[in-house]
């Protein structure tokens, strides 16, 4: 189900974004199952999350820039940022390619 919901976040219809935001009320709380399932799925699929973020940015610029002059308040961006935070929580730590000496 997670990929289908994330895909909806990449759509241009504001009402869909608002409905998804209302449904994902626990996404920002790391102690919830919702945060865990979204975080784990998206950490395993970073390219999908990146493409969805690009779609959000494109639709904001095209249709909603006049309503949300600060993109931080556009529902698509708030959702994507919450999803990115959840994914970071479950991402494997990155290792330096150059070991310290």
PDB file of C-alpha atoms in Angstrom:
ATOM      1  CA  UNK A   1       0.000   0.000   0.000  1.00  0.00           C
ATOM      2  CA  UNK A   2       2.862   2.417   0.786  1.00  0.00           C
ATOM      3  CA  UNK A   3       4.035   2.852  -2.839  1.00  0.00           C
ATOM      4  CA  UNK A   4       0.493   3.667  -3.947  1.00  0.00           C
ATOM      5  CA  UNK A   5       0.094   6.340  -1.274  1.00  0.00           C
ATOM      6  CA  UNK A   6       3.506   7.818  -2.038  1.00  0.00           C
ATOM      7  CA  UNK A   7       2.571   7.884  -5.711  1.00  0.00           C
ATOM      8  CA  UNK A   8      -0.506   9.964  -4.822  1.00  0.00           C
ATOM      9  CA  UNK A   9       1.745  12.529  -3.142  1.00  0.00           C
ATOM     10  CA  UNK A  10       3.352  13.068  -6.528  1.00  0.00           C
ATOM     11  CA  UNK A  11       0.057  14.091  -8.117  1.00  0.00           C
ATOM     12  CA  UNK A  12      -1.100  17.663  -8.724  1.00  0.00           C
ATOM     13  CA  UNK A  13      -4.552  17.549  -7.079  1.00  0.00           C
ATOM     14  CA  UNK A  14      -4.375  19.547  -3.848  1.00  0.00           C
ATOM     15  CA  UNK A  15      -7.365  17.768  -2.300  1.00  0.00           C
ATOM     16  CA  UNK A  16      -5.588  14.428  -2.643  1.00  0.00           C
ATOM     17  CA  UNK A  17      -2.529  15.821  -0.872  1.00  0.00           C
ATOM     18  CA  UNK A  18      -4.671  17.173   1.956  1.00  0.00           C
ATOM     19  CA  UNK A  19      -6.438  13.817   2.351  1.00  0.00           C
ATOM     20  CA  UNK A  20      -3.121  11.946   2.423  1.00  0.00           C
ATOM     21  CA  UNK A  21      -1.720  14.388   5.007  1.00  0.00           C
ATOM     22  CA  UNK A  22      -4.794  13.838   7.207  1.00  0.00           C
ATOM     23  CA  UNK A  23      -4.417  10.066   6.875  1.00  0.00           C
ATOM     24  CA  UNK A  24      -0.709  10.077   7.742  1.00  0.00           C
ATOM     25  CA  UNK A  25      -1.011  11.854  11.079  1.00  0.00           C
ATOM     26  CA  UNK A  26       1.502   9.506  12.715  1.00  0.00           C
ATOM     27  CA  UNK A  27       4.152   9.734  10.004  1.00  0.00           C
ATOM     28  CA  UNK A  28       6.277  12.216  11.962  1.00  0.00           C
ATOM     29  CA  UNK A  29       6.296  10.179  15.179  1.00  0.00           C
ATOM     30  CA  UNK A  30       9.199   7.668  15.174  1.00  0.00           C
ATOM     31  CA  UNK A  31       7.421   5.495  17.748  1.00  0.00           C
ATOM     32  CA  UNK A  32       4.490   4.636  15.482  1.00  0.00           C
ATOM     33  CA  UNK A  33       3.962   1.736  13.084  1.00  0.00           C
ATOM     34  CA  UNK A  34       3.065   4.224  10.342  1.00  0.00           C
ATOM     35  CA  UNK A  35       6.488   5.878  10.608  1.00  0.00           C
ATOM     36  CA  UNK A  36       8.170   2.481  10.588  1.00  0.00           C
ATOM     37  CA  UNK A  37       6.433   1.061   7.529  1.00  0.00           C
ATOM     38  CA  UNK A  38       6.843   4.215   5.440  1.00  0.00           C
ATOM     39  CA  UNK A  39      10.414   4.677   6.616  1.00  0.00           C
ATOM     40  CA  UNK A  40      11.428   1.109   5.830  1.00  0.00           C
ATOM     41  CA  UNK A  41       9.785   0.998   2.393  1.00  0.00           C
ATOM     42  CA  UNK A  42      11.170   4.382   1.358  1.00  0.00           C
ATOM     43  CA  UNK A  43      14.646   3.701   2.733  1.00  0.00           C
ATOM     44  CA  UNK A  44      14.705   0.649   0.476  1.00  0.00           C
ATOM     45  CA  UNK A  45      13.495   2.708  -2.520  1.00  0.00           C
ATOM     46  CA  UNK A  46      15.327   6.054  -2.474  1.00  0.00           C
ATOM     47  CA  UNK A  47      15.008   6.585  -6.237  1.00  0.00           C
ATOM     48  CA  UNK A  48      11.211   6.310  -6.027  1.00  0.00           C
ATOM     49  CA  UNK A  49      11.155   8.888  -3.246  1.00  0.00           C
ATOM     50  CA  UNK A  50      13.463  11.205  -5.205  1.00  0.00           C
ATOM     51  CA  UNK A  51      11.306  11.045  -8.348  1.00  0.00           C
ATOM     52  CA  UNK A  52       8.197  11.709  -6.275  1.00  0.00           C
ATOM     53  CA  UNK A  53       9.894  14.729  -4.709  1.00  0.00           C
ATOM     54  CA  UNK A  54      10.720  16.042  -8.188  1.00  0.00           C
ATOM     55  CA  UNK A  55       7.094  15.645  -9.214  1.00  0.00           C
ATOM     56  CA  UNK A  56       5.959  17.534  -6.112  1.00  0.00           C
ATOM     57  CA  UNK A  57       8.366  20.363  -6.902  1.00  0.00           C
ATOM     58  CA  UNK A  58       7.219  20.506 -10.508  1.00  0.00           C
ATOM     59  CA  UNK A  59       3.512  20.636  -9.663  1.00  0.00           C
ATOM     60  CA  UNK A  60       4.103  23.242  -6.953  1.00  0.00           C
ATOM     61  CA  UNK A  61       5.994  25.453  -9.402  1.00  0.00           C
ATOM     62  CA  UNK A  62       3.380  25.039 -12.116  1.00  0.00           C
ATOM     63  CA  UNK A  63       0.089  25.157 -10.191  1.00  0.00           C
ATOM     64  CA  UNK A  64       0.522  26.204  -6.564  1.00  0.00           C
ATOM     65  CA  UNK A  65       3.356  28.721  -6.323  1.00  0.00           C
ATOM     66  CA  UNK A  66       0.811  31.541  -6.142  1.00  0.00           C
ATOM     67  CA  UNK A  67      -1.059  29.876  -3.238  1.00  0.00           C
ATOM     68  CA  UNK A  68       2.034  28.696  -1.348  1.00  0.00           C
ATOM     69  CA  UNK A  69       4.762  31.257  -1.981  1.00  0.00           C
ATOM     70  CA  UNK A  70       6.873  29.451   0.625  1.00  0.00           C
ATOM     71  CA  UNK A  71       7.110  25.840  -0.552  1.00  0.00           C
ATOM     72  CA  UNK A  72       7.684  24.644   3.015  1.00  0.00           C
ATOM     73  CA  UNK A  73       3.940  25.060   3.578  1.00  0.00           C
ATOM     74  CA  UNK A  74       2.766  23.313   0.423  1.00  0.00           C
ATOM     75  CA  UNK A  75       1.173  19.994   1.501  1.00  0.00           C
ATOM     76  CA  UNK A  76       3.141  18.007  -1.071  1.00  0.00           C
ATOM     77  CA  UNK A  77       6.434  19.270   0.307  1.00  0.00           C
ATOM     78  CA  UNK A  78       5.401  18.731   3.928  1.00  0.00           C
ATOM     79  CA  UNK A  79       4.501  15.138   3.096  1.00  0.00           C
ATOM     80  CA  UNK A  80       7.698  14.501   1.168  1.00  0.00           C
ATOM     81  CA  UNK A  81       9.832  15.951   3.949  1.00  0.00           C
ATOM     82  CA  UNK A  82       8.065  13.753   6.514  1.00  0.00           C
ATOM     83  CA  UNK A  83       8.621  10.732   4.292  1.00  0.00           C
ATOM     84  CA  UNK A  84      12.284  11.627   3.744  1.00  0.00           C
ATOM     85  CA  UNK A  85      12.773  11.950   7.501  1.00  0.00           C
ATOM     86  CA  UNK A  86      11.189   8.544   8.073  1.00  0.00           C
ATOM     87  CA  UNK A  87      13.372   7.022   5.348  1.00  0.00           C
ATOM     88  CA  UNK A  88      16.524   8.552   6.864  1.00  0.00           C
ATOM     89  CA  UNK A  89      15.560   6.986  10.178  1.00  0.00           C
ATOM     90  CA  UNK A  90      15.689   3.524   8.580  1.00  0.00           C
ATOM     91  CA  UNK A  91      18.541   4.057   6.129  1.00  0.00           C
ATOM     92  CA  UNK A  92      21.783   2.216   6.671  1.00  0.00           C
ATOM     93  CA  UNK A  93      24.508   4.533   7.921  1.00  0.00           C
ATOM     94  CA  UNK A  94      26.764   5.688   5.139  1.00  0.00           C
ATOM     95  CA  UNK A  95      30.360   4.706   5.383  1.00  0.00           C
ATOM     96  CA  UNK A  96      33.146   6.924   4.255  1.00  0.00           C
ATOM     97  CA  UNK A  97      34.941   5.726   1.161  1.00  0.00           C
ATOM     98  CA  UNK A  98      38.181   6.969   2.612  1.00  0.00           C
ATOM     99  CA  UNK A  99      39.014   5.466   5.983  1.00  0.00           C
ATOM    100  CA  UNK A 100      40.490   7.788   8.529  1.00  0.00           C
ATOM    101  CA  UNK A 101      44.135   7.263   9.279  1.00  0.00           C
TER     102      UNK A 101
END
